[in-house]
Amino acid sequence: MSTIVGQSDIHSAIEAVICAGRHAAEHGWVAATSGNFSVRSADRIAITKTGHDKGHLREADIAVVSLSAPAGDDLSAEAALHFARYLADPRVGAVFHVHMPLAAILGRRYLQQGHFILHGWELQKALGAPSHLSEVRVPVLPNDQDIPSLATAAESALAETSEAGRAPGYVIAGHGIYVWGDTPGAAQRYLEAFDALFNLHFYWSERFL
Ligand SMILES: [Zn+2]
């Protein structure tokens, strides 16, 4: 990852957040105003305010905050998980969080294990794996209403494993998935790949394992 959108592109960042919400809604990943989306523009973050229908976001539904002092009364509690990702890795240009049903289900199934492995699927290459023979590790975290605690647990889990072979996202059991990329386009592509791969993994493991 290398490209980070420039400071002057904050309006592009806001537009990218609106598009990401619409795309997620079309896939059924953000029921009942759930999910949140953010895009970085230099040291500022455009991020969805709490509670809006993510399929019909307007510019007024997006907050712009400074990464050095990321706060705001109308931010979602889960915004802290976005900021933790940006602060941990300067290459991260977009963070998307959705309540993808199969992410919530697989998270519950693999909660004790703390992760699960995608293996044998051509589409893994969309997550950066060299081939279908690679193993892609998906971290799984227990859900927690204490968001600062969840952010600490998530960043610790990521720091404990090498980037090679680790998916660009983590699953929260019974909840959903956080995905990040260097650009909004990359993050959206990862969401699509996770959704397809989780379907493949779920039906494969149900029928054949
Ligand atoms: Zn959520």
XYZ file of N, CA, C and O and ligand atoms in Angstrom:
837
model
N 0.848 -1.189 0.000
C 0.000 0.000 0.000
C 0.886 1.243 0.000
O 1.859 1.300 0.723
N 0.524 2.242 -0.782
C 1.377 3.418 -0.807
C 0.599 4.719 -0.986
O 0.971 5.744 -0.440
N -0.494 4.685 -1.725
C -1.177 5.933 -2.045
C -2.042 6.408 -0.899
O -2.834 5.673 -0.352
N -1.840 7.656 -0.513
C -2.703 8.279 0.482
C -3.271 9.533 -0.165
O -2.536 10.339 -0.715
N -4.582 9.722 -0.102
C -5.171 10.886 -0.760
C -4.687 12.153 -0.073
O -4.442 12.183 1.126
N -4.557 13.243 -0.821
C -3.967 14.472 -0.301
C -4.946 15.305 0.510
O -6.149 15.085 0.500
N -4.378 16.282 1.212
C -5.150 17.166 2.076
C -6.283 17.852 1.307
O -7.374 18.012 1.814
N -6.016 18.236 0.063
C -7.016 18.975 -0.708
C -8.165 18.074 -1.149
O -9.143 18.542 -1.700
N -8.028 16.771 -0.889
C -9.032 15.831 -1.382
C -10.081 15.480 -0.331
O -10.705 14.423 -0.428
N -10.288 16.332 0.648
C -11.249 15.986 1.698
C -12.652 15.802 1.123
O -13.408 14.945 1.578
N -12.976 16.571 0.080
C -14.312 16.394 -0.518
C -14.402 15.068 -1.273
O -15.449 14.434 -1.281
N -13.281 14.664 -1.871
C -13.251 13.333 -2.494
C -13.407 12.255 -1.428
O -14.075 11.236 -1.651
N -12.788 12.494 -0.265
C -12.892 11.517 0.827
C -14.344 11.411 1.288
O -14.853 10.302 1.522
N -15.024 12.551 1.429
C -16.439 12.542 1.842
C -17.278 11.797 0.798
O -18.127 10.967 1.142
N -17.006 12.083 -0.459
C -17.755 11.415 -1.533
C -17.499 9.904 -1.497
O -18.418 9.102 -1.713
N -16.262 9.521 -1.218
C -15.922 8.089 -1.159
C -16.654 7.401 -0.006
O -17.074 6.246 -0.125
N -16.825 8.103 1.112
C -17.571 7.544 2.248
C -19.035 7.330 1.848
O -19.627 6.268 2.132
N -19.615 8.313 1.171
C -21.021 8.192 0.739
C -21.183 7.003 -0.220
O -22.124 6.206 -0.082
N -20.244 6.871 -1.144
C -20.300 5.752 -2.113
C -20.142 4.409 -1.405
O -20.829 3.439 -1.750
N -19.247 4.363 -0.416
C -19.019 3.103 0.306
C -20.284 2.681 1.040
O -20.628 1.488 1.073
N -20.988 3.630 1.637
C -22.230 3.321 2.345
C -23.281 2.769 1.392
O -23.973 1.786 1.697
N -23.381 3.409 0.233
C -24.378 2.966 -0.762
C -24.053 1.548 -1.236
O -24.939 0.685 -1.332
N -22.794 1.299 -1.515
C -22.357 -0.022 -1.988
C -22.652 -1.096 -0.936
O -23.171 -2.167 -1.258
N -22.361 -0.790 0.327
C -22.589 -1.766 1.400
C -24.082 -2.033 1.574
O -24.500 -3.178 1.802
N -24.891 -0.982 1.472
C -26.344 -1.150 1.614
C -26.886 -2.042 0.499
O -27.755 -2.894 0.737
N -26.356 -1.858 -0.708
C -26.809 -2.675 -1.843
C -26.492 -4.158 -1.621
O -27.164 -5.023 -2.174
N -25.468 -4.440 -0.810
C -25.102 -5.832 -0.532
C -25.754 -6.380 0.735
O -25.493 -7.531 1.113
N -26.544 -5.555 1.424
C -27.217 -6.041 2.628
C -26.302 -6.187 3.827
O -26.527 -7.033 4.694
N -25.256 -5.348 3.911
C -24.274 -5.463 4.989
C -24.478 -4.440 6.104
O -23.732 -4.467 7.092
N -25.432 -3.517 5.951
C -25.546 -2.417 6.926
C -27.004 -2.212 7.342
O -27.531 -1.096 7.288
N -27.642 -3.295 7.797
C -29.055 -3.225 8.185
C -29.263 -2.245 9.339
O -28.411 -2.117 10.222
N -30.394 -1.556 9.304
C -30.854 -0.749 10.446
C -29.834 0.291 10.912
O -29.561 0.420 12.097
N -29.266 1.019 9.990
C -28.263 2.097 10.202
C -26.946 1.606 10.801
O -26.154 2.393 11.305
N -26.694 0.303 10.763
C -25.423 -0.211 11.286
C -24.283 0.098 10.316
O -24.487 0.573 9.199
N -23.070 -0.210 10.764
C -21.878 -0.007 9.948
C -21.357 1.409 10.071
O -22.085 2.319 10.481
N -20.086 1.588 9.759
C -19.529 2.928 9.628
C -18.321 2.905 8.702
O -17.677 1.867 8.532
N -18.067 4.061 8.103
C -17.109 4.150 6.997
C -16.241 5.382 7.176
O -16.752 6.438 7.552
N -14.948 5.238 6.886
C -14.079 6.403 6.985
C -13.026 6.358 5.891
O -12.636 5.285 5.418
N -12.587 7.556 5.485
C -11.537 7.702 4.476
C -10.586 8.795 4.952
O -11.023 9.837 5.427
N -9.281 8.532 4.819
C -8.266 9.489 5.272
C -7.916 10.476 4.160
O -7.815 10.098 2.993
N -7.738 11.713 4.528
C -7.166 12.709 3.640
C -6.060 13.405 4.421
O -6.338 14.253 5.270
N -4.832 13.014 4.180
C -3.667 13.489 4.946
C -3.907 13.241 6.434
O -4.111 12.106 6.844
N -3.947 14.310 7.245
C -4.124 14.087 8.690
C -5.572 14.234 9.119
O -5.868 14.352 10.302
N -6.487 14.263 8.165
C -7.915 14.351 8.507
C -8.644 13.084 8.066
O -8.242 12.411 7.107
N -9.734 12.800 8.785
C -10.533 11.608 8.502
C -11.979 12.052 8.262
O -12.563 12.755 9.091
N -12.532 11.641 7.122
C -13.975 11.797 6.875
C -14.634 10.515 7.343
O -14.264 9.420 6.892
N -15.593 10.621 8.275
C -16.175 9.420 8.892
C -17.666 9.617 9.128
O -18.111 10.714 9.469
N -18.418 8.542 8.946
C -19.869 8.613 9.130
C -20.226 8.973 10.571
O -19.635 8.462 11.516
N -21.211 9.865 10.713
C -21.755 10.161 12.037
C -22.651 8.999 12.454
O -23.058 8.169 11.635
N -22.984 8.957 13.718
C -23.761 7.840 14.231
C -25.205 7.875 13.732
O -25.800 8.944 13.565
N -25.737 6.697 13.414
C -27.175 6.532 13.271
C -27.832 6.748 11.933
O -29.021 6.544 11.817
N -27.095 7.122 10.912
C -27.764 7.403 9.636
C -27.860 6.143 8.767
O -27.029 5.241 8.877
N -28.864 6.124 7.913
C -29.008 5.044 6.933
C -27.812 5.115 5.980
O -27.668 6.087 5.232
N -26.959 4.101 6.009
C -25.723 4.167 5.232
C -25.957 4.056 3.719
O -25.065 4.355 2.938
N -27.160 3.661 3.345
C -27.473 3.600 1.916
C -27.860 4.946 1.333
O -27.901 5.112 0.110
N -28.162 5.929 2.197
C -28.625 7.247 1.726
C -27.893 8.350 2.476
O -28.524 9.275 2.998
N -26.573 8.270 2.532
C -25.795 9.284 3.250
C -25.762 10.581 2.463
O -25.687 10.583 1.230
N -25.809 11.696 3.202
C -25.604 13.021 2.614
C -24.319 13.588 3.216
O -23.825 13.082 4.220
N -23.811 14.658 2.617
C -22.562 15.241 3.105
C -22.684 15.614 4.586
O -21.725 15.492 5.355
N -23.884 16.072 4.995
C -24.089 16.479 6.395
C -24.001 15.300 7.364
O -23.894 15.504 8.581
N -24.058 14.079 6.844
C -23.983 12.883 7.696
C -22.536 12.431 7.929
O -22.301 11.416 8.592
N -21.586 13.168 7.354
C -20.175 12.792 7.450
C -19.450 13.840 8.295
O -19.559 15.041 8.028
N -18.709 13.383 9.300
C -17.890 14.294 10.109
C -16.468 14.304 9.554
O -16.003 13.307 9.006
N -15.803 15.460 9.670
C -14.378 15.538 9.334
C -13.636 15.855 10.619
O -13.919 16.867 11.270
N -12.730 14.963 11.008
C -12.007 15.136 12.263
C -10.500 15.054 12.003
O -10.060 14.454 11.021
N -9.751 15.673 12.880
C -8.300 15.611 12.796
C -7.826 14.322 13.459
O -8.285 13.977 14.554
N -6.895 13.646 12.807
C -6.397 12.389 13.376
C -5.616 12.646 14.676
O -5.500 11.767 15.523
N -5.097 13.861 14.826
C -4.341 14.162 16.057
C -5.264 14.404 17.246
O -4.842 14.300 18.394
N -6.546 14.730 16.985
C -7.519 14.916 18.072
C -8.876 14.417 17.599
O -9.805 15.186 17.374
N -8.974 13.105 17.395
C -10.185 12.548 16.769
C -11.362 12.463 17.745
O -11.515 11.483 18.450
N -12.180 13.501 17.788
C -13.323 13.499 18.704
C -14.468 14.276 18.084
O -14.274 15.093 17.188
N -15.679 14.022 18.564
C -16.868 14.724 18.076
C -18.093 14.120 18.721
O -18.153 12.900 18.898
N -19.044 14.972 19.098
C -20.236 14.495 19.803
C -21.075 13.540 18.971
O -21.741 12.662 19.507
N -21.074 13.730 17.650
C -21.959 12.939 16.802
C -21.268 11.738 16.164
O -21.816 11.098 15.278
N -20.044 11.421 16.620
C -19.359 10.251 16.074
C -19.935 8.976 16.677
O -20.355 8.962 17.834
N -19.904 7.904 15.893
C -20.260 6.592 16.407
C -19.242 6.169 17.461
O -18.058 6.521 17.369
N -19.693 5.413 18.449
C -18.755 4.892 19.458
C -17.660 4.082 18.786
O -16.503 4.090 19.217
N -18.006 3.401 17.708
C -17.040 2.528 17.041
C -15.995 3.304 16.228
O -15.077 2.707 15.672
N -16.135 4.632 16.166
C -15.145 5.430 15.435
C -13.743 5.197 15.989
O -12.755 5.268 15.255
N -13.646 4.888 17.283
C -12.334 4.662 17.905
C -11.586 3.512 17.233
O -10.349 3.511 17.175
N -12.320 2.528 16.729
C -11.677 1.400 16.050
C -11.069 1.848 14.716
O -10.025 1.335 14.300
N -11.737 2.791 14.060
C -11.178 3.358 12.821
C -9.885 4.117 13.126
O -8.856 3.918 12.477
N -9.961 5.008 14.126
C -8.796 5.844 14.431
C -7.606 4.985 14.848
O -6.458 5.295 14.497
N -7.866 3.911 15.574
C -6.775 3.027 16.001
C -6.041 2.451 14.793
O -4.812 2.337 14.781
N -6.775 2.092 13.752
C -6.165 1.555 12.534
C -5.302 2.602 11.828
O -4.192 2.339 11.397
N -5.838 3.826 11.690
C -5.062 4.887 11.014
C -3.794 5.215 11.790
O -2.736 5.443 11.208
N -3.913 5.246 13.124
C -2.762 5.607 13.945
C -1.717 4.497 13.939
O -0.516 4.761 14.033
N -2.169 3.246 13.797
C -1.237 2.115 13.824
C -0.481 1.956 12.512
O 0.627 1.414 12.493
N -1.068 2.406 11.416
C -0.468 2.141 10.105
C -0.719 3.321 9.163
O -1.832 3.510 8.678
N 0.314 4.104 8.869
C 0.137 5.296 8.021
C -0.264 4.974 6.584
O -0.699 5.864 5.847
N -0.150 3.699 6.193
C -0.551 3.335 4.823
C -2.059 3.182 4.689
O -2.579 3.142 3.577
N -2.754 3.074 5.822
C -4.213 2.868 5.762
C -4.896 4.155 5.296
O -4.753 5.207 5.917
N -5.638 4.060 4.182
C -6.328 5.228 3.623
C -7.830 5.150 3.762
O -8.522 6.147 3.532
N -8.367 3.969 4.114
C -9.819 3.818 4.262
C -10.094 2.650 5.200
O -9.390 1.628 5.160
N -11.094 2.818 6.068
C -11.538 1.746 6.972
C -13.048 1.623 6.842
O -13.763 2.619 7.003
N -13.497 0.431 6.509
C -14.939 0.191 6.351
C -15.365 -0.881 7.352
O -14.709 -1.931 7.474
N -16.465 -0.611 8.052
C -17.003 -1.586 9.002
C -18.450 -1.894 8.640
O -19.262 -0.979 8.498
N -18.763 -3.174 8.477
C -20.133 -3.581 8.129
C -20.552 -4.776 8.980
O -19.714 -5.503 9.519
N -21.861 -4.960 9.072
C -22.421 -6.098 9.807
C -22.758 -7.210 8.810
O -23.913 -7.595 8.653
N -21.731 -7.674 8.123
C -21.869 -8.747 7.127
C -22.311 -10.014 7.864
O -21.611 -10.484 8.774
N -23.472 -10.599 7.511
C -23.989 -11.728 8.294
C -23.012 -12.887 8.451
O -22.842 -13.409 9.562
N -22.347 -13.299 7.382
C -21.455 -14.458 7.519
C -20.200 -14.142 8.327
O -19.612 -15.033 8.930
N -19.809 -12.883 8.377
C -18.692 -12.512 9.249
C -19.111 -12.703 10.704
O -18.362 -13.259 11.517
N -20.332 -12.272 11.037
C -20.834 -12.422 12.405
C -20.936 -13.901 12.787
O -20.554 -14.302 13.893
N -21.421 -14.718 11.852
C -21.606 -16.154 12.113
C -20.261 -16.869 12.264
O -20.028 -17.601 13.233
N -19.355 -16.653 11.310
C -18.053 -17.335 11.376
C -17.266 -16.856 12.594
O -16.507 -17.623 13.194
N -17.454 -15.607 12.976
C -16.807 -15.104 14.188
C -17.234 -15.898 15.407
O -16.411 -16.238 16.264
N -18.526 -16.203 15.503
C -19.001 -16.991 16.645
C -18.463 -18.412 16.586
O -18.078 -18.991 17.598
N -18.416 -18.960 15.375
C -17.945 -20.343 15.258
C -16.478 -20.476 15.679
O -16.081 -21.475 16.278
N -15.655 -19.475 15.304
C -14.210 -19.591 15.540
C -13.720 -18.715 16.697
O -12.523 -18.455 16.813
N -14.639 -18.310 17.550
C -14.268 -17.402 18.640
C -13.207 -18.008 19.558
O -12.227 -17.354 19.918
N -13.388 -19.273 19.938
C -12.431 -19.907 20.858
C -11.041 -19.992 20.246
O -10.032 -19.813 20.923
N -11.009 -20.254 18.941
C -9.748 -20.416 18.223
C -9.037 -19.071 18.042
O -7.828 -19.018 17.910
N -9.814 -17.993 17.976
C -9.228 -16.666 17.823
C -8.883 -16.276 16.400
O -8.414 -15.168 16.138
N -9.115 -17.176 15.465
C -8.873 -16.880 14.046
C -9.448 -18.033 13.219
O -9.810 -19.076 13.783
N -9.541 -17.852 11.926
C -9.778 -18.990 11.036
C -8.979 -18.771 9.761
O -8.491 -17.672 9.486
N -8.809 -19.874 9.011
C -7.921 -19.863 7.858
C -8.730 -20.061 6.578
O -9.530 -21.003 6.468
N -8.503 -19.179 5.629
C -9.055 -19.375 4.282
C -7.966 -20.063 3.462
O -6.809 -19.622 3.472
N -8.340 -21.107 2.759
C -7.338 -21.892 2.034
C -8.005 -22.597 0.857
O -9.096 -23.136 1.000
N -7.355 -22.562 -0.284
C -7.835 -23.333 -1.427
C -8.722 -22.580 -2.393
O -9.207 -23.166 -3.365
N -8.916 -21.283 -2.146
C -9.838 -20.505 -2.984
C -9.080 -19.531 -3.890
O -8.250 -18.751 -3.425
N -9.405 -19.530 -5.147
C -8.779 -18.609 -6.102
C -8.949 -17.153 -5.670
O -8.035 -16.322 -5.805
N -10.105 -16.836 -5.101
C -10.421 -15.441 -4.773
C -9.568 -14.888 -3.626
O -9.554 -13.680 -3.390
N -8.824 -15.760 -2.938
C -7.904 -15.267 -1.897
C -6.927 -14.253 -2.460
O -6.443 -13.378 -1.749
N -6.632 -14.386 -3.772
C -5.677 -13.474 -4.404
C -6.171 -12.032 -4.334
O -5.382 -11.097 -4.328
N -7.498 -11.864 -4.251
C -8.057 -10.508 -4.126
C -7.736 -9.892 -2.770
O -7.848 -8.680 -2.586
N -7.332 -10.733 -1.808
C -6.935 -10.223 -0.489
C -5.419 -10.082 -0.380
O -4.894 -9.814 0.694
N -4.715 -10.316 -1.491
C -3.263 -10.167 -1.495
C -2.499 -11.461 -1.373
O -1.262 -11.445 -1.343
N -3.182 -12.604 -1.287
C -2.480 -13.890 -1.201
C -1.841 -14.207 -2.551
O -2.415 -13.907 -3.592
N -0.639 -14.831 -2.535
C 0.019 -15.150 -3.806
C -0.767 -16.153 -4.645
O -0.756 -16.088 -5.865
N -1.461 -17.092 -4.000
C -2.198 -18.100 -4.769
C -3.263 -18.756 -3.899
O -3.347 -18.510 -2.700
N -4.028 -19.649 -4.540
C -5.045 -20.405 -3.797
C -4.416 -21.351 -2.783
O -5.089 -21.829 -1.878
N -3.113 -21.654 -2.947
C -2.434 -22.573 -2.037
C -1.986 -21.891 -0.743
O -1.611 -22.556 0.218
N -2.007 -20.574 -0.741
C -1.609 -19.830 0.468
C -2.679 -19.975 1.536
O -3.825 -20.313 1.258
N -2.276 -19.704 2.769
C -3.244 -19.655 3.864
C -3.438 -18.198 4.260
O -2.463 -17.474 4.466
N -4.690 -17.773 4.330
C -5.000 -16.407 4.744
C -5.647 -16.470 6.118
O -6.706 -17.078 6.296
N -5.001 -15.856 7.082
C -5.471 -15.903 8.467
C -6.410 -14.724 8.730
O -6.053 -13.574 8.483
N -7.604 -15.026 9.238
C -8.579 -13.984 9.575
C -8.686 -13.917 11.104
O -9.203 -14.851 11.728
N -8.203 -12.831 11.728
C -8.326 -12.725 13.190
C -9.796 -12.612 13.616
O -10.604 -11.989 12.925
N -10.116 -13.240 14.758
C -11.474 -13.173 15.323
C -11.376 -12.618 16.750
O -10.584 -13.115 17.559
N -12.192 -11.619 17.043
C -12.200 -11.008 18.377
C -13.568 -11.197 19.007
O -14.588 -11.201 18.305
N -13.602 -11.329 20.340
C -14.910 -11.352 21.009
C -15.553 -9.969 20.938
O -14.846 -8.966 21.002
N -16.855 -9.935 20.782
C -17.547 -8.643 20.767
C -17.438 -7.995 22.143
O -17.310 -8.687 23.167
N -17.449 -6.682 22.175
C -17.295 -5.963 23.443
C -17.935 -4.590 23.290
O -17.650 -3.887 22.317
N -18.802 -4.211 24.223
C -19.414 -2.881 24.150
C -18.464 -1.795 24.651
O -18.713 -0.609 24.467
N -17.357 -2.229 25.261
C -16.319 -1.288 25.689
C -15.371 -1.079 24.501
O -14.462 -1.881 24.266
N -15.610 -0.030 23.723
C -14.898 0.131 22.456
C -13.394 0.393 22.632
O -12.588 -0.196 21.905
N -12.964 1.223 23.588
C -11.508 1.371 23.770
C -10.832 0.037 24.068
O -9.740 -0.240 23.561
N -11.501 -0.809 24.847
C -10.953 -2.124 25.153
C -10.904 -2.998 23.894
O -9.922 -3.719 23.649
N -11.961 -2.919 23.087
C -11.998 -3.679 21.833
C -10.898 -3.198 20.876
O -10.240 -4.007 20.217
N -10.685 -1.892 20.820
C -9.640 -1.334 19.942
C -8.265 -1.839 20.384
O -7.432 -2.224 19.550
N -8.031 -1.868 21.674
C -6.747 -2.360 22.190
C -6.566 -3.833 21.844
O -5.490 -4.255 21.394
N -7.629 -4.618 22.029
C -7.557 -6.056 21.725
C -7.302 -6.279 20.240
O -6.507 -7.151 19.855
N -7.963 -5.496 19.394
C -7.807 -5.659 17.944
C -6.385 -5.329 17.515
O -5.747 -6.097 16.779
N -5.869 -4.204 17.975
C -4.516 -3.816 17.561
C -3.475 -4.785 18.123
O -2.472 -5.060 17.468
N -3.704 -5.320 19.331
C -2.775 -6.318 19.889
C -2.780 -7.573 19.039
O -1.723 -8.146 18.742
N -3.984 -8.018 18.645
C -4.086 -9.234 17.822
C -3.354 -9.034 16.497
O -2.688 -9.953 16.005
N -3.473 -7.852 15.920
C -2.803 -7.593 14.641
C -1.292 -7.518 14.829
O -0.527 -8.024 14.006
N -0.865 -6.895 15.917
C 0.571 -6.734 16.160
C 1.251 -8.079 16.435
O 2.449 -8.243 16.182
N 0.486 -9.062 16.914
C 1.056 -10.359 17.288
C 1.339 -11.253 16.088
O 2.056 -12.232 16.209
N 0.723 -10.923 14.929
C 0.927 -11.791 13.766
C 1.583 -10.993 12.646
O 1.376 -9.786 12.535
N 2.376 -11.667 11.837
C 3.054 -10.969 10.750
C 2.036 -10.606 9.672
O 1.012 -11.260 9.502
N 2.341 -9.536 8.961
C 1.417 -9.036 7.944
C 1.257 -10.048 6.804
O 0.198 -10.157 6.212
N 2.353 -10.779 6.504
C 2.295 -11.772 5.441
C 1.317 -12.873 5.846
O 1.431 -13.449 6.922
N 0.358 -13.143 5.013
C -0.586 -14.216 5.307
C -1.749 -13.797 6.175
O -2.605 -14.615 6.498
N -1.772 -12.540 6.582
C -2.889 -12.075 7.396
C -3.834 -11.264 6.517
O -3.415 -10.473 5.685
N -5.123 -11.479 6.715
C -6.121 -10.772 5.908
C -6.139 -9.287 6.250
O -5.825 -8.916 7.380
N -6.534 -8.430 5.296
C -6.650 -6.995 5.585
C -7.982 -6.683 6.266
O -8.772 -5.849 5.805
N -8.234 -7.405 7.352
C -9.479 -7.197 8.076
C -9.513 -8.097 9.297
O -8.714 -9.031 9.407
N -10.400 -7.789 10.240
C -10.657 -8.706 11.361
C -12.155 -8.802 11.588
O -12.916 -7.893 11.262
N -12.528 -9.960 12.131
C -13.933 -10.262 12.375
C -14.221 -10.105 13.865
O -13.385 -10.454 14.703
N -15.391 -9.562 14.188
C -15.853 -9.491 15.573
C -17.036 -10.452 15.693
O -18.032 -10.329 14.952
N -16.908 -11.410 16.608
C -17.905 -12.485 16.728
C -19.305 -11.942 16.975
O -19.508 -11.082 17.843
N -20.267 -12.455 16.210
C -21.657 -12.063 16.390
C -21.941 -10.627 15.989
O -23.027 -10.104 16.261
N -20.995 -9.982 15.322
C -21.098 -8.539 15.067
C -20.836 -8.209 13.593
O -21.759 -7.856 12.869
N -19.605 -8.353 13.127
C -19.324 -8.002 11.729
C -17.843 -8.010 11.438
O -17.090 -8.777 12.033
N -17.429 -7.126 10.539
C -16.037 -7.133 10.089
C -15.525 -5.704 9.906
O -16.290 -4.809 9.513
N -14.255 -5.512 10.223
C -13.521 -4.287 9.897
C -12.523 -4.612 8.810
O -11.804 -5.611 8.902
N -12.484 -3.769 7.787
C -11.590 -3.966 6.657
C -10.878 -2.645 6.387
O -11.470 -1.580 6.562
N -9.615 -2.699 5.959
C -8.891 -1.477 5.629
C -8.079 -1.679 4.359
O -7.715 -2.799 4.002
N -7.818 -0.558 3.672
C -7.006 -0.597 2.469
C -6.311 0.733 2.276
O -6.609 1.700 2.979
N -5.391 0.784 1.325
C -4.694 2.047 1.097
C -5.602 3.078 0.435
O -5.372 4.278 0.554
N -6.627 2.599 -0.252
C -7.600 3.490 -0.892
C -9.014 2.974 -0.604
O -9.193 1.799 -0.252
N -10.032 3.834 -0.801
C -11.411 3.351 -0.644
C -11.726 2.210 -1.612
O -12.439 1.268 -1.258
N -11.172 2.281 -2.824
C -11.419 1.218 -3.805
C -10.895 -0.122 -3.320
O -11.544 -1.164 -3.498
N -9.702 -0.094 -2.704
C -9.121 -1.344 -2.192
C -9.976 -1.895 -1.054
O -10.269 -3.097 -1.004
N -10.406 -1.023 -0.147
C -11.216 -1.491 0.986
C -12.532 -2.099 0.493
O -12.993 -3.127 1.006
N -13.138 -1.478 -0.514
C -14.396 -2.014 -1.060
C -14.171 -3.372 -1.727
O -14.971 -4.299 -1.566
N -13.055 -3.485 -2.425
C -12.732 -4.769 -3.080
C -12.521 -5.863 -2.024
O -12.970 -6.996 -2.201
N -11.875 -5.523 -0.935
C -11.654 -6.501 0.137
C -12.993 -6.941 0.744
O -13.188 -8.123 1.028
N -13.904 -5.991 0.938
C -15.212 -6.368 1.487
C -15.909 -7.372 0.573
O -16.464 -8.369 1.036
N -15.866 -7.094 -0.731
C -16.501 -8.018 -1.680
C -15.826 -9.386 -1.626
O -16.493 -10.429 -1.661
N -14.482 -9.390 -1.552
C -13.751 -10.664 -1.521
C -14.065 -11.436 -0.238
O -14.290 -12.652 -0.272
N -14.090 -10.728 0.906
C -14.417 -11.404 2.167
C -15.808 -12.027 2.087
O -16.018 -13.162 2.510
N -16.756 -11.282 1.580
C -18.130 -11.790 1.518
C -18.189 -13.073 0.693
O -18.784 -14.080 1.109
N -17.553 -13.059 -0.475
C -17.563 -14.244 -1.338
C -16.804 -15.399 -0.682
O -17.261 -16.550 -0.683
N -15.632 -15.103 -0.101
C -14.823 -16.156 0.525
C -15.504 -16.732 1.761
O -15.418 -17.946 2.013
N -16.182 -15.887 2.539
C -16.888 -16.395 3.723
C -18.026 -17.320 3.295
O -18.297 -18.323 3.949
N -18.690 -17.003 2.209
C -19.722 -17.899 1.676
C -19.107 -19.237 1.279
O -19.630 -20.304 1.627
N -17.998 -19.183 0.542
C -17.340 -20.419 0.104
C -16.901 -21.252 1.313
O -17.159 -22.452 1.390
N -16.243 -20.584 2.266
C -15.733 -21.296 3.447
C -16.880 -21.893 4.263
O -16.804 -23.034 4.715
N -17.958 -21.128 4.425
C -19.091 -21.591 5.229
C -19.729 -22.830 4.610
O -19.909 -23.856 5.272
N -20.051 -22.768 3.321
C -20.736 -23.906 2.691
C -19.808 -25.102 2.552
O -20.236 -26.245 2.705
N -18.526 -24.840 2.297
C -17.556 -25.936 2.220
C -17.441 -26.647 3.573
O -17.512 -27.874 3.658
N -17.298 -25.870 4.632
C -17.103 -26.501 5.945
C -18.377 -27.177 6.440
O -18.319 -28.193 7.130
N -19.536 -26.652 6.073
C -20.799 -27.286 6.463
C -20.972 -28.642 5.795
O -21.451 -29.591 6.396
N -20.577 -28.732 4.529
C -20.882 -29.931 3.760
C -19.774 -30.958 3.786
O -20.030 -32.153 3.688
N -18.524 -30.506 3.886
C -17.417 -31.443 3.633
C -16.441 -31.591 4.786
O -15.559 -32.432 4.716
N -16.553 -30.786 5.837
C -15.573 -30.911 6.915
C -16.233 -31.473 8.161
O -17.429 -31.351 8.348
Zn -20.786 -2.469 14.301
